[in-house]
mmCIF file of C-alpha atoms in Angstrom:
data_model
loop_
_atom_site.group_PDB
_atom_site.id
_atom_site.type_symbol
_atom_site.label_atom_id
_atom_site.label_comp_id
_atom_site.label_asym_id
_atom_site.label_seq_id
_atom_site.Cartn_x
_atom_site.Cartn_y
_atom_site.Cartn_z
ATOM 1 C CA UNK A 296 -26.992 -12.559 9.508
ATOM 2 C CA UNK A 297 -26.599 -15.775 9.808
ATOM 3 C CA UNK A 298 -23.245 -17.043 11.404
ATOM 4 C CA UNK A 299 -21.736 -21.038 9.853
ATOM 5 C CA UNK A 300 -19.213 -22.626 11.063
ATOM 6 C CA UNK A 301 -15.771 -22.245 10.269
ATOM 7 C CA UNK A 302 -13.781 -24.803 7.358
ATOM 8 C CA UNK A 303 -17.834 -25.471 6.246
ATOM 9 C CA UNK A 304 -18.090 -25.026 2.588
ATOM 10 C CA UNK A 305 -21.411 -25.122 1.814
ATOM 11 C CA UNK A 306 -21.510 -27.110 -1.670
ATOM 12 C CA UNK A 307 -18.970 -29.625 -1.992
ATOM 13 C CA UNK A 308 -20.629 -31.070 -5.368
ATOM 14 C CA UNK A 309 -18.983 -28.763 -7.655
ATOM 15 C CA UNK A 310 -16.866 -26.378 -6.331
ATOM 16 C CA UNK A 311 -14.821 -27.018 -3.583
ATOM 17 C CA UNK A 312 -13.608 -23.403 -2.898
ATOM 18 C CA UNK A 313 -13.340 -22.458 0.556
ATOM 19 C CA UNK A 314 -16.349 -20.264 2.059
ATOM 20 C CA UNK A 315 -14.602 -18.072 4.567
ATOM 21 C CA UNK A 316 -17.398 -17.595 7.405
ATOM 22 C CA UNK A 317 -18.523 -14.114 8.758
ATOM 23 C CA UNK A 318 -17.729 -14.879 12.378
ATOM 24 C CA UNK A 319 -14.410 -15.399 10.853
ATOM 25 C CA UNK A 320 -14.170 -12.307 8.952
ATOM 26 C CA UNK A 321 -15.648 -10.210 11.829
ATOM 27 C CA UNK A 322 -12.878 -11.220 14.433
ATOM 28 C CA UNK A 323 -10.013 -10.577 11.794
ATOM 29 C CA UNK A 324 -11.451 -6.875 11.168
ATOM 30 C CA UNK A 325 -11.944 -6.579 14.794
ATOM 31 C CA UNK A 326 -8.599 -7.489 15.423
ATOM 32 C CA UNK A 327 -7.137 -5.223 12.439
ATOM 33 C CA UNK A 328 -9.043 -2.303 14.105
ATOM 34 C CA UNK A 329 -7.611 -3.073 17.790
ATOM 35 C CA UNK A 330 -3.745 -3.331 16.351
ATOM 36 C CA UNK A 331 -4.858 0.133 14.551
ATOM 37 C CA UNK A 332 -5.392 1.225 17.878
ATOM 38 C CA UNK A 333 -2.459 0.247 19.343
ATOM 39 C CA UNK A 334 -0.557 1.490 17.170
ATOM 40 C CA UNK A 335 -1.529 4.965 17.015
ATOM 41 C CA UNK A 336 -1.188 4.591 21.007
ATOM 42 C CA UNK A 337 2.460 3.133 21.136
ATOM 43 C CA UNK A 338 2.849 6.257 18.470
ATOM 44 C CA UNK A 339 2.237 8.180 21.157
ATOM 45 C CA UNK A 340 4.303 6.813 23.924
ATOM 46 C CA UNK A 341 8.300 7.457 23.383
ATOM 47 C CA UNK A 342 9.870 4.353 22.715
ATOM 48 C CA UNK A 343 13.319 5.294 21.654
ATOM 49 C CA UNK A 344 14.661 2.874 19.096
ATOM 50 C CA UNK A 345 11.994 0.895 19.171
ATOM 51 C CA UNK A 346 9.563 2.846 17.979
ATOM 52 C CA UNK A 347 10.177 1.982 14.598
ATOM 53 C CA UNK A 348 10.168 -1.333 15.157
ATOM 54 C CA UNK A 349 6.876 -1.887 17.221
ATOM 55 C CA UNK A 350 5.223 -0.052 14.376
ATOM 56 C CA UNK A 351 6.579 -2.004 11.749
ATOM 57 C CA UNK A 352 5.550 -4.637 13.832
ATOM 58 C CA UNK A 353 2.182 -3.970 14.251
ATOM 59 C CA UNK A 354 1.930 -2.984 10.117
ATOM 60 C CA UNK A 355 3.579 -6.415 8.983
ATOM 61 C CA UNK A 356 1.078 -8.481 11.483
ATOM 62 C CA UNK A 357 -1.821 -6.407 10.066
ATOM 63 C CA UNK A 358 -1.170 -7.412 6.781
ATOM 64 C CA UNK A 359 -0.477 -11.009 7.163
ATOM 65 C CA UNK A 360 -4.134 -11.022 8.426
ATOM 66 C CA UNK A 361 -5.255 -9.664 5.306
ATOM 67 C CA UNK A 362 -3.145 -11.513 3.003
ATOM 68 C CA UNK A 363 -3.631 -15.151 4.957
ATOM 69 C CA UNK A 364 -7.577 -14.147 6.413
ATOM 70 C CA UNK A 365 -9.017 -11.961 4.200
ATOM 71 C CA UNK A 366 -7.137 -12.686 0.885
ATOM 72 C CA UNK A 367 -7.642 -16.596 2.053
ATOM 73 C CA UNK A 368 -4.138 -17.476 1.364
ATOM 74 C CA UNK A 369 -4.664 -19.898 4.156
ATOM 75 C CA UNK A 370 -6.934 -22.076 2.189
ATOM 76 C CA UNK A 371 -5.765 -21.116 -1.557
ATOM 77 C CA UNK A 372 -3.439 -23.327 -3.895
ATOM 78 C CA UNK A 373 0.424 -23.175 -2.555
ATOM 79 C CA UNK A 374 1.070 -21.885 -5.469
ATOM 80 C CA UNK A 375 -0.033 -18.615 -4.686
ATOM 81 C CA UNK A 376 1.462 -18.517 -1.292
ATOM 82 C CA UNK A 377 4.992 -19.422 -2.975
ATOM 83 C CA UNK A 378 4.237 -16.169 -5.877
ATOM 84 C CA UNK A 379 3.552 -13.896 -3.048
ATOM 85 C CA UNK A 380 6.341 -14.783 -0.888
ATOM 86 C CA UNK A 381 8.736 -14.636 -3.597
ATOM 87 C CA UNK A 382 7.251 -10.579 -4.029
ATOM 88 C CA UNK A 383 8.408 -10.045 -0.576
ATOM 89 C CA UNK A 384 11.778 -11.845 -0.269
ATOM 90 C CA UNK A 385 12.735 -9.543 -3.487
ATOM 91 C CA UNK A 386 11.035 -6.469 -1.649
ATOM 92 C CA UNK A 387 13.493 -7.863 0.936
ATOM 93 C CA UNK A 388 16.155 -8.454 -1.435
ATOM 94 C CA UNK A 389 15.989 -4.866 -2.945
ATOM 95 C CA UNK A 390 15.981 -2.551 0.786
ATOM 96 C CA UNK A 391 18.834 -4.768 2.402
ATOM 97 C CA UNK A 392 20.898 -4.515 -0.346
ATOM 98 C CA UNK A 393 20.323 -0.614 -0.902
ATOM 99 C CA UNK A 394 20.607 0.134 2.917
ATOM 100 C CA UNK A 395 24.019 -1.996 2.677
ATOM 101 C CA UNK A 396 24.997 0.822 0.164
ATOM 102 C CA UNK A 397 23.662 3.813 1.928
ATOM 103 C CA UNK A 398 24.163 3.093 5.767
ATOM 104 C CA UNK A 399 27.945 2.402 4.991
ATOM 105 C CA UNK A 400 29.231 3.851 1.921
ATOM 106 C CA UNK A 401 32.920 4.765 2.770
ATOM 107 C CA UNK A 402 33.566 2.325 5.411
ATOM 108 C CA UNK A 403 35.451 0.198 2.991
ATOM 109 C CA UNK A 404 39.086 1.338 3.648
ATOM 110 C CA UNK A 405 39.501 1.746 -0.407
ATOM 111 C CA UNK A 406 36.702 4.081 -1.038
ATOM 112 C CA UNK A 407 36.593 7.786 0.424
ATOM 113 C CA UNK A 408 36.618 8.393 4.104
ATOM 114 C CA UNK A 409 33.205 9.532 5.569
ATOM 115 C CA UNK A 410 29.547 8.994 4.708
ATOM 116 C CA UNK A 411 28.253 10.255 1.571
ATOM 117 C CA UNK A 412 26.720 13.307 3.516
ATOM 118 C CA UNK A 413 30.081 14.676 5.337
ATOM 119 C CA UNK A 414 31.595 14.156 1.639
ATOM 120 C CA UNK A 415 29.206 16.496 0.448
ATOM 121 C CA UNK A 416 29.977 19.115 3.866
ATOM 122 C CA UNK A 417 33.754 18.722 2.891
ATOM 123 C CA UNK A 418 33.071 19.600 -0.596
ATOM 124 C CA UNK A 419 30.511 22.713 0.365
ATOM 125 C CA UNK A 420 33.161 23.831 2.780
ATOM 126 C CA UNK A 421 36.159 23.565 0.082
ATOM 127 C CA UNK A 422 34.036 25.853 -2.075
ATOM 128 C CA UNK A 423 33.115 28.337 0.054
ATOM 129 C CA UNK A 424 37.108 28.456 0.805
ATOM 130 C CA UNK A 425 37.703 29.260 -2.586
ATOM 131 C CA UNK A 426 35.214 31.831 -3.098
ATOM 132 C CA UNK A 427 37.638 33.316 -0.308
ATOM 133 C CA UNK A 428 40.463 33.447 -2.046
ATOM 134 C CA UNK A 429 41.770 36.024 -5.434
ATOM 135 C CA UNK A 430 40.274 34.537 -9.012
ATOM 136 C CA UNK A 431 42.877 32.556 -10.927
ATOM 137 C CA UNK A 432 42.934 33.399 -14.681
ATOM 138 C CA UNK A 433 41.327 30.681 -16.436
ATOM 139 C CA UNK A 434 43.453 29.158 -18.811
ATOM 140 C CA UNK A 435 42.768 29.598 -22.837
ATOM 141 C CA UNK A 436 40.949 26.742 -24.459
ATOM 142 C CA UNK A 437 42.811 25.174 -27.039
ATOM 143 C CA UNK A 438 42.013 25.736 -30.946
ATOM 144 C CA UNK A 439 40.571 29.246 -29.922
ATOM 145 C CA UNK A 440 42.604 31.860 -31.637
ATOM 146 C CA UNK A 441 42.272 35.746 -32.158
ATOM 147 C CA UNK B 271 -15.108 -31.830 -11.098
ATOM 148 C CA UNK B 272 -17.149 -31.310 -14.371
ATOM 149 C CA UNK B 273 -15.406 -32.489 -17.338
ATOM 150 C CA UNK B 274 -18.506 -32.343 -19.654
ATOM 151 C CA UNK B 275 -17.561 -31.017 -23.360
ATOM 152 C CA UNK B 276 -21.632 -30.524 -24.774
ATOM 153 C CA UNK B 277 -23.094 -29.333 -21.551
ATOM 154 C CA UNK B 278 -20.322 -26.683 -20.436
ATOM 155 C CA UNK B 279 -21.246 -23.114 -18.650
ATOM 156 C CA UNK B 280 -21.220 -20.249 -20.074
ATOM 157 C CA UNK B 281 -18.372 -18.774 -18.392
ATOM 158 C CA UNK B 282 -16.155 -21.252 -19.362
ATOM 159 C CA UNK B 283 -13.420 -20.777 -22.614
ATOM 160 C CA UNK B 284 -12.776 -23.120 -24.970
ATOM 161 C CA UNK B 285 -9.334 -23.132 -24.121
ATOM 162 C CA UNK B 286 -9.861 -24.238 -20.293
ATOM 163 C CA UNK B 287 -10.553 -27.768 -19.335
ATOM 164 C CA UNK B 288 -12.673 -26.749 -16.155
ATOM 165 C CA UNK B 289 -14.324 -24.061 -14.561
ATOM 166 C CA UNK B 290 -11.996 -24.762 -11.546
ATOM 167 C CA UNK B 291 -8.983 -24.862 -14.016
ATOM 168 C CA UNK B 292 -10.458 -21.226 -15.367
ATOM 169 C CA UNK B 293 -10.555 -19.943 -11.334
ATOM 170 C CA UNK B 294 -7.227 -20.800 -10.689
ATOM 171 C CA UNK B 295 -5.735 -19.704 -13.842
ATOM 172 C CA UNK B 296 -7.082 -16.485 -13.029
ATOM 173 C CA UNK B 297 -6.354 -15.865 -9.780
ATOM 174 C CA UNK B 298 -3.053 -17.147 -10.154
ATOM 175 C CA UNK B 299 -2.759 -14.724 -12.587
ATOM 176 C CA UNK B 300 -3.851 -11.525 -10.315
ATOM 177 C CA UNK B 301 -1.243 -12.543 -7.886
ATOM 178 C CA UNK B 302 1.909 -12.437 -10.309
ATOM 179 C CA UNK B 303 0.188 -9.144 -11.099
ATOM 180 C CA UNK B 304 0.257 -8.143 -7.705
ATOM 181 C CA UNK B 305 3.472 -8.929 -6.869
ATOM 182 C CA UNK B 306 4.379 -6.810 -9.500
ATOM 183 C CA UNK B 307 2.433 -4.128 -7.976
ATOM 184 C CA UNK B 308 4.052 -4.996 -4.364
ATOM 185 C CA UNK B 309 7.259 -4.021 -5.971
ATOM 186 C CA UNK B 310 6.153 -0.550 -8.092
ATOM 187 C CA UNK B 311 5.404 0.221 -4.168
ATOM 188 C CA UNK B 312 8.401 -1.086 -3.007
ATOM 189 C CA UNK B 313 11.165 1.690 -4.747
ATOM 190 C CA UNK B 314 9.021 4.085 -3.330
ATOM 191 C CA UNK B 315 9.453 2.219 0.247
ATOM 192 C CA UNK B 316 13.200 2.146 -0.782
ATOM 193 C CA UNK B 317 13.360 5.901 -1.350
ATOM 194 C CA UNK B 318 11.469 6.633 2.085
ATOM 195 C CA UNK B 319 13.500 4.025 3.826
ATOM 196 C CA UNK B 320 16.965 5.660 2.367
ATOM 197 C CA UNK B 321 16.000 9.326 3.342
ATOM 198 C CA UNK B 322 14.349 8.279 6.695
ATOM 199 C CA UNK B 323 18.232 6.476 7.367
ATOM 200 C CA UNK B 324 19.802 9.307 6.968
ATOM 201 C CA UNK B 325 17.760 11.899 8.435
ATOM 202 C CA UNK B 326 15.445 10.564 10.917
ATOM 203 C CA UNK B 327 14.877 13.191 13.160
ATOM 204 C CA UNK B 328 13.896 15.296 10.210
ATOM 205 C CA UNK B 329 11.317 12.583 8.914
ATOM 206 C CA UNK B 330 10.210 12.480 12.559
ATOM 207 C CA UNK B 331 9.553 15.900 12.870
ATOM 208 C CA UNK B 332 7.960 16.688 9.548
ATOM 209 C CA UNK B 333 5.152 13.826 10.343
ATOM 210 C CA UNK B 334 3.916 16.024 13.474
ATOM 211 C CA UNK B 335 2.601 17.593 10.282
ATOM 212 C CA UNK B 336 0.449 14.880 8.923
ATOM 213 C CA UNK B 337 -3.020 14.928 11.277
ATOM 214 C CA UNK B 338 -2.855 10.912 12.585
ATOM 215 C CA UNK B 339 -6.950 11.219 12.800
ATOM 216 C CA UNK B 340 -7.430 11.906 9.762
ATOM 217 C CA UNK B 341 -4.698 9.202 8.752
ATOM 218 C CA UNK B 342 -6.159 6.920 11.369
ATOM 219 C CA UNK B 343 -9.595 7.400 10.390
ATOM 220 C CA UNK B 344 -8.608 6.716 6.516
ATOM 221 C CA UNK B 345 -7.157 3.075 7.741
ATOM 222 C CA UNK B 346 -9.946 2.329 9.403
ATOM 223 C CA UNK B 347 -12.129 3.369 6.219
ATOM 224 C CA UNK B 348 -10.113 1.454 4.571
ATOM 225 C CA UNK B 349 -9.998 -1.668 6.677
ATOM 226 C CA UNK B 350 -13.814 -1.585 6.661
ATOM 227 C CA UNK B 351 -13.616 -1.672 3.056
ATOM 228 C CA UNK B 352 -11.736 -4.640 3.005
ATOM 229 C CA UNK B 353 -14.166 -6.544 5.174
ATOM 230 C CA UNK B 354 -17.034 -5.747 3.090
ATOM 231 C CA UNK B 355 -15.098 -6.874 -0.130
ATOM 232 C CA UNK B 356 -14.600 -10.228 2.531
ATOM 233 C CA UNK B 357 -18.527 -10.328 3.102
ATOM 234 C CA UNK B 358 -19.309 -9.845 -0.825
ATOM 235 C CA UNK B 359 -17.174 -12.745 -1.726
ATOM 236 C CA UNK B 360 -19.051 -14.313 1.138
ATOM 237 C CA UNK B 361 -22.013 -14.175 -0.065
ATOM 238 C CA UNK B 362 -21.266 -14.614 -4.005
ATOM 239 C CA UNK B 363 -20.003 -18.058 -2.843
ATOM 240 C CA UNK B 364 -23.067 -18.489 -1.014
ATOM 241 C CA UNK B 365 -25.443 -17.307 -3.915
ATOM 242 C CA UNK B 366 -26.939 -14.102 -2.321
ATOM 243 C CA UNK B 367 -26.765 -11.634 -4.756
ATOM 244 C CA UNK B 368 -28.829 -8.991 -2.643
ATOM 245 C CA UNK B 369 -26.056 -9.516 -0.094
ATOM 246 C CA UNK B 370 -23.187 -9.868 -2.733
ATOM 247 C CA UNK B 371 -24.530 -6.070 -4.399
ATOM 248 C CA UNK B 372 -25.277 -4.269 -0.852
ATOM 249 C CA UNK B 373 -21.391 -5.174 0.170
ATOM 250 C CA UNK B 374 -20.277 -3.843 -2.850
ATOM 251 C CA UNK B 375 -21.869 -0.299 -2.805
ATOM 252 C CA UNK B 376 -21.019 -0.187 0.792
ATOM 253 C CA UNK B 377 -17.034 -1.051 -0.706
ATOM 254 C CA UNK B 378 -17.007 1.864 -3.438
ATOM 255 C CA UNK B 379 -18.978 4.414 -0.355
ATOM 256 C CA UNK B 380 -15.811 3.937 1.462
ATOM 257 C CA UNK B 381 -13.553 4.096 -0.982
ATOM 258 C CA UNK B 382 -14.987 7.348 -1.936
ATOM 259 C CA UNK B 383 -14.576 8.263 1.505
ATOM 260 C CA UNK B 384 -11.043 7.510 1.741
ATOM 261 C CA UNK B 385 -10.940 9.548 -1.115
ATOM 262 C CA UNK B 386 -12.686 12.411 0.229
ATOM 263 C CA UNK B 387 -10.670 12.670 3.162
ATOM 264 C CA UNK B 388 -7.422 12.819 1.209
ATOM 265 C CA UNK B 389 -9.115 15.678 -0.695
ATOM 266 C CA UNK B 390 -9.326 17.377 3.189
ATOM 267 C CA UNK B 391 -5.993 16.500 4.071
ATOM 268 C CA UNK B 392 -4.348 17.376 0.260
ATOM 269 C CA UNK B 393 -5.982 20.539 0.667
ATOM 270 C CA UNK B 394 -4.630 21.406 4.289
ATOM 271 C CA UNK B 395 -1.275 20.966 3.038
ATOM 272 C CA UNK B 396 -1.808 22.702 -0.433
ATOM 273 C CA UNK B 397 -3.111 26.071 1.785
ATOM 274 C CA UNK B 398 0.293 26.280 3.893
ATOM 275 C CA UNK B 399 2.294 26.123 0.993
ATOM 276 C CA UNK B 400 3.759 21.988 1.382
ATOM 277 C CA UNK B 401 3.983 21.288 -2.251
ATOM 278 C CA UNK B 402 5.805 18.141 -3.622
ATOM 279 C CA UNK B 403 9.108 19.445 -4.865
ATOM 280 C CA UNK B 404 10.668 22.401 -5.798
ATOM 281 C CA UNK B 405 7.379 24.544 -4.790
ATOM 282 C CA UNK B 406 7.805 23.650 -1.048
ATOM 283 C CA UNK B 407 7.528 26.654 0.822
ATOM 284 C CA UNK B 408 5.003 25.951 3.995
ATOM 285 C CA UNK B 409 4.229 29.358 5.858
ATOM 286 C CA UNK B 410 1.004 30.262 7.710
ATOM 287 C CA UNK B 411 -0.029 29.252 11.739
ATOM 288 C CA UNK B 412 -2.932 27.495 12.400
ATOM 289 C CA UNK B 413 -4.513 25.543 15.180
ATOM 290 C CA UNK B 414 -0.867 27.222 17.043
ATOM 291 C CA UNK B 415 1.197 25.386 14.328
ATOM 292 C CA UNK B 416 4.423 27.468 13.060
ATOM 293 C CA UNK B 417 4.683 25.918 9.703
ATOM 294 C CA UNK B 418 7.546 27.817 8.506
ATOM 295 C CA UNK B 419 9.327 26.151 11.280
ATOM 296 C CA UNK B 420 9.403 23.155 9.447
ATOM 297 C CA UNK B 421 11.193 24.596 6.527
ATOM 298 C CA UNK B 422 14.486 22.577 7.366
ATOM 299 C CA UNK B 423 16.404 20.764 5.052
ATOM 300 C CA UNK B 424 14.915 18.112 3.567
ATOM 301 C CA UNK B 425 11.590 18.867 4.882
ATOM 302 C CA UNK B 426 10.942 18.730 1.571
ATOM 303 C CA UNK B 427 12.242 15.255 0.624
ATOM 304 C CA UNK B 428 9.912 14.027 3.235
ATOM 305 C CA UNK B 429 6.568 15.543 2.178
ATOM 306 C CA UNK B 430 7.424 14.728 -1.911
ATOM 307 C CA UNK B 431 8.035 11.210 -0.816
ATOM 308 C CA UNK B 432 4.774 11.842 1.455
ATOM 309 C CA UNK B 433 2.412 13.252 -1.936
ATOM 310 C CA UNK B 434 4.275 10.291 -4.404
ATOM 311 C CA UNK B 435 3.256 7.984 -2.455
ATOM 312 C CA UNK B 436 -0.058 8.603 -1.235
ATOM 313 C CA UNK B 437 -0.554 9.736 -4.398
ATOM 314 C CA UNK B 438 -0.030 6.688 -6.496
ATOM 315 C CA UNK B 439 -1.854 4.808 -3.619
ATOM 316 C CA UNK B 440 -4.773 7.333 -4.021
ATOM 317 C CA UNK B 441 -4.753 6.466 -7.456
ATOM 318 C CA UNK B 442 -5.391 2.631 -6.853
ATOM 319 C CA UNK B 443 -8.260 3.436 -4.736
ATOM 320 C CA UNK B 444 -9.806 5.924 -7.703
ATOM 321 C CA UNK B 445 -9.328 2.483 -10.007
ATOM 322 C CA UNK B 446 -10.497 0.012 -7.342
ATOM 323 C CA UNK B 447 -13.705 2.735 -7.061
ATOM 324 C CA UNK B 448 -14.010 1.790 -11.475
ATOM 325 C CA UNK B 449 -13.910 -1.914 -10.913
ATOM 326 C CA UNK B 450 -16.663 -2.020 -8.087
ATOM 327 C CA UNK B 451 -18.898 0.188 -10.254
ATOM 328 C CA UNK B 452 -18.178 -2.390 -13.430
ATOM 329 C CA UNK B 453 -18.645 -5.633 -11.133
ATOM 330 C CA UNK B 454 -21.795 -4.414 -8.771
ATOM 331 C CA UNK B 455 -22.921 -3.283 -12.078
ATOM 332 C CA UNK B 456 -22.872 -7.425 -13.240
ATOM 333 C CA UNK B 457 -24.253 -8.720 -9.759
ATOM 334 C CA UNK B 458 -27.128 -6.446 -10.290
ATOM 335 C CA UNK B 459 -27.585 -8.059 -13.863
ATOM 336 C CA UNK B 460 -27.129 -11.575 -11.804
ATOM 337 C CA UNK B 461 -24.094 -12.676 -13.875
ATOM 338 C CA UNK B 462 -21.990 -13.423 -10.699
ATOM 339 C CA UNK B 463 -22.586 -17.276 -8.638
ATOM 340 C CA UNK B 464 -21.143 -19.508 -6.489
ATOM 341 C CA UNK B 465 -20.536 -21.374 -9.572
ATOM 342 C CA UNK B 466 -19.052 -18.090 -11.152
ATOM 343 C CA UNK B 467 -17.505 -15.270 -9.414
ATOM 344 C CA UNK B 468 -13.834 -15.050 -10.375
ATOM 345 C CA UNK B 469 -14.169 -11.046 -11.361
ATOM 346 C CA UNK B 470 -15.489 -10.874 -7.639
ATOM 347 C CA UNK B 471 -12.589 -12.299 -5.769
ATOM 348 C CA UNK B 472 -10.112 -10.817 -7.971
ATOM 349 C CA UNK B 473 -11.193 -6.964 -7.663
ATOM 350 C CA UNK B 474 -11.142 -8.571 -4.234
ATOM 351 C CA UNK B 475 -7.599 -9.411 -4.258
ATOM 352 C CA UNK B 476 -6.465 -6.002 -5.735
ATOM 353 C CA UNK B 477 -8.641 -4.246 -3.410
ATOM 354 C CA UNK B 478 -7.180 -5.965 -0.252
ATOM 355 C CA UNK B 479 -3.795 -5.085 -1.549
ATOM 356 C CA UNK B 480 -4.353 -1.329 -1.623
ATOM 357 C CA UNK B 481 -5.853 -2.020 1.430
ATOM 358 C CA UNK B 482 -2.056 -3.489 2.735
ATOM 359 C CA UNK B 483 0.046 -0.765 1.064
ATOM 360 C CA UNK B 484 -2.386 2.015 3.271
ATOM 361 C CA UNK B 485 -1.374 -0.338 6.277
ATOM 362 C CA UNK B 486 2.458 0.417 5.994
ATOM 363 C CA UNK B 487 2.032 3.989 4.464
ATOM 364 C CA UNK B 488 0.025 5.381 7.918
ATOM 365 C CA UNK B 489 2.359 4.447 10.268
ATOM 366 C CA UNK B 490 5.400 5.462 8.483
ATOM 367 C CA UNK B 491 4.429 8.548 7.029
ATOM 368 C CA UNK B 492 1.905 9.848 10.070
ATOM 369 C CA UNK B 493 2.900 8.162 13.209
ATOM 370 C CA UNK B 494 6.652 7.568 13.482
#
């Protein structure tokens, strides 16, 4: 196969789109392979708290060689670039803002005490203590007469 | 920049001034669309990342489930895929249309590999009873696996969110597999050019999306 240059389109008459070349194209797969690699292998390894973070690492600078290499963001109109990165500020925008809710519901000081989960212990635990205790009568409800 | 009105190509509509005003139209277009596709994917990565906060050693746990080769061996399917769609558009823009159709047969082969694999791996789950939802019930032992060890509270959060997602994604690849058959279908017929490739390198564009999803859902859902 043959191998060009990189930046080289190869008709600039009419189109002036840019040809990505194939030694180009083989390094960024190579490379997408090898961080596949590595990741699987720093799976393996016990990182603590960062293993979450290496892998996301690894998975966010896979993609941005897709997206800039392989998608040719790199050479495309700006406009594109700004569309995209719009997606992933609101893909930002939308897990911050849930996680705000979730990692610390309850540690305003005028909402309930506790996370959402030891609300729903204290509530499973308040149950089973009335299952404990002698039935109440239920009271009549209203309109229903004999 | 070709601004004839009586000699114009055939590709081009009325309504466009060039062809190069009819490219970027288009691919603009496929980028708003997959942006909107970035965030379908995205309130399922908000669902994982929710459950996986508040019980991570239970999302830990449950991925010693998934098999990481045949996870690992899908993303590399996968990234090949992506680097033949690279090649095709390659050689479109370069006018070889034996080059353009080989890359794309070798694109829908893997696909349908990927595809086949999940079948394998689907299957392995299906057989120990890990069912998205209220059917989860794994049981069995193979290969010294306990399954119905992993029967903990929700376990079964983990593997729905695990089928919902890989799911949807498998049904992007099963749609990208339709669009290569429809465009090597029109390079065999010659309809594709360096003048005129824009269904090309926007299958392209999809495709290398799926491809991106795949590399977030394998390390999340198999590895860590």
């Amino acid at each position: 196969m043959p191998v060009t240059g990189d930046n080289t389109p190869s008709k600039v008459s009419h189109t002036e789109h840019h040809i990505t070349s194939i030694k180009t194209l083989s390094i960024v797969f190579g490379g997408l392979v090898f961080l596949t690699l590595l990741t699987v292998g720093t799976s393996r390894l016990d990182l603590g708290v960062m293993n979450v973070p290496v892998a996301l690492l690894i998975a966010i600078t896979k993609a941005l060689l897709v997206v800039v290499i392989f998608m040719a963001l790199r050479w495309d109109n700006k406009i594109n670039a700004a569309i995209f990165a719009v997606g992933v500020l609101f893909v930002i925008v939308f897990i911050s803002f849930i996680l705000l809710d979730t990692m610390y519901r309850g540690d305003l000081s005028n909402t309930t005490k506790g996370t959402i989960m030891e609300m729903e212990a204290a509530e499973e635990a308040l149950r089973a203590g009335e299952r404990d205790l002698p039935p109440t009568e239920p009271p009549e409800p209203p309109g229903h007469e004999e | 920049m070709a601004h004839e009105h009586s000699n114009h190509p055939a590709h081009l509509h009325h309504h466009f001034v060039s062809s190069e005003q009819q490219f970027d139209a288009a691919k603009m277009g496929m980028w708003l669309f997959l942006v909107t596709e970035i965030l379908l994917f995205s309130g399922l990565f908000v669902a994982y990342t929710v459950y996986r906060v508040w019980h991570p050693e239970v999302f830990a746990q449950s991925a010693e489930l998934l098999s990481w080769r045949m996870g690992g061996l899908n993303t590399i399917v996968l990234l090949a895929s992506s680097f033949t769609v690279a090649l095709g558009i390659h050689f479109a823009q370069k006018d070889n249309k034996k080059a353009l159709v080989i890359n794309l047969v070798l694109t829908f082969l893997l696909a349908l590999t990927f595809l086949v694999v999940k079948y394998f791996e689907y299957s392995s789950k299906f057989e120990h009873g890990i069912f998205p939802g209220a059917n989860f019930a794994p049981h069995g032992i193979s290969h010294g696996v306990d399954y119905a060890a992993y029967n903990v509270p929700f376990a079964a959060q983990f593997f729905s969110i695990y089928f919902v997602m890989t799911g949807i994604h498998g049904f992007h690849v099963l749609v990208g597999m339709g669009l290569f058959t429809w465009i090597t279908i029109r390079a065999i017929r010659g309809d594709f050019s360096s003048e005129y490739y824009t269904p090309v390198e926007i299958c392209g564009l999809y495709w290398h999306l799926v491809d991106i999803i795949w590399i977030f859902l394998f390390p999340l859902l198999y590895l860590i």
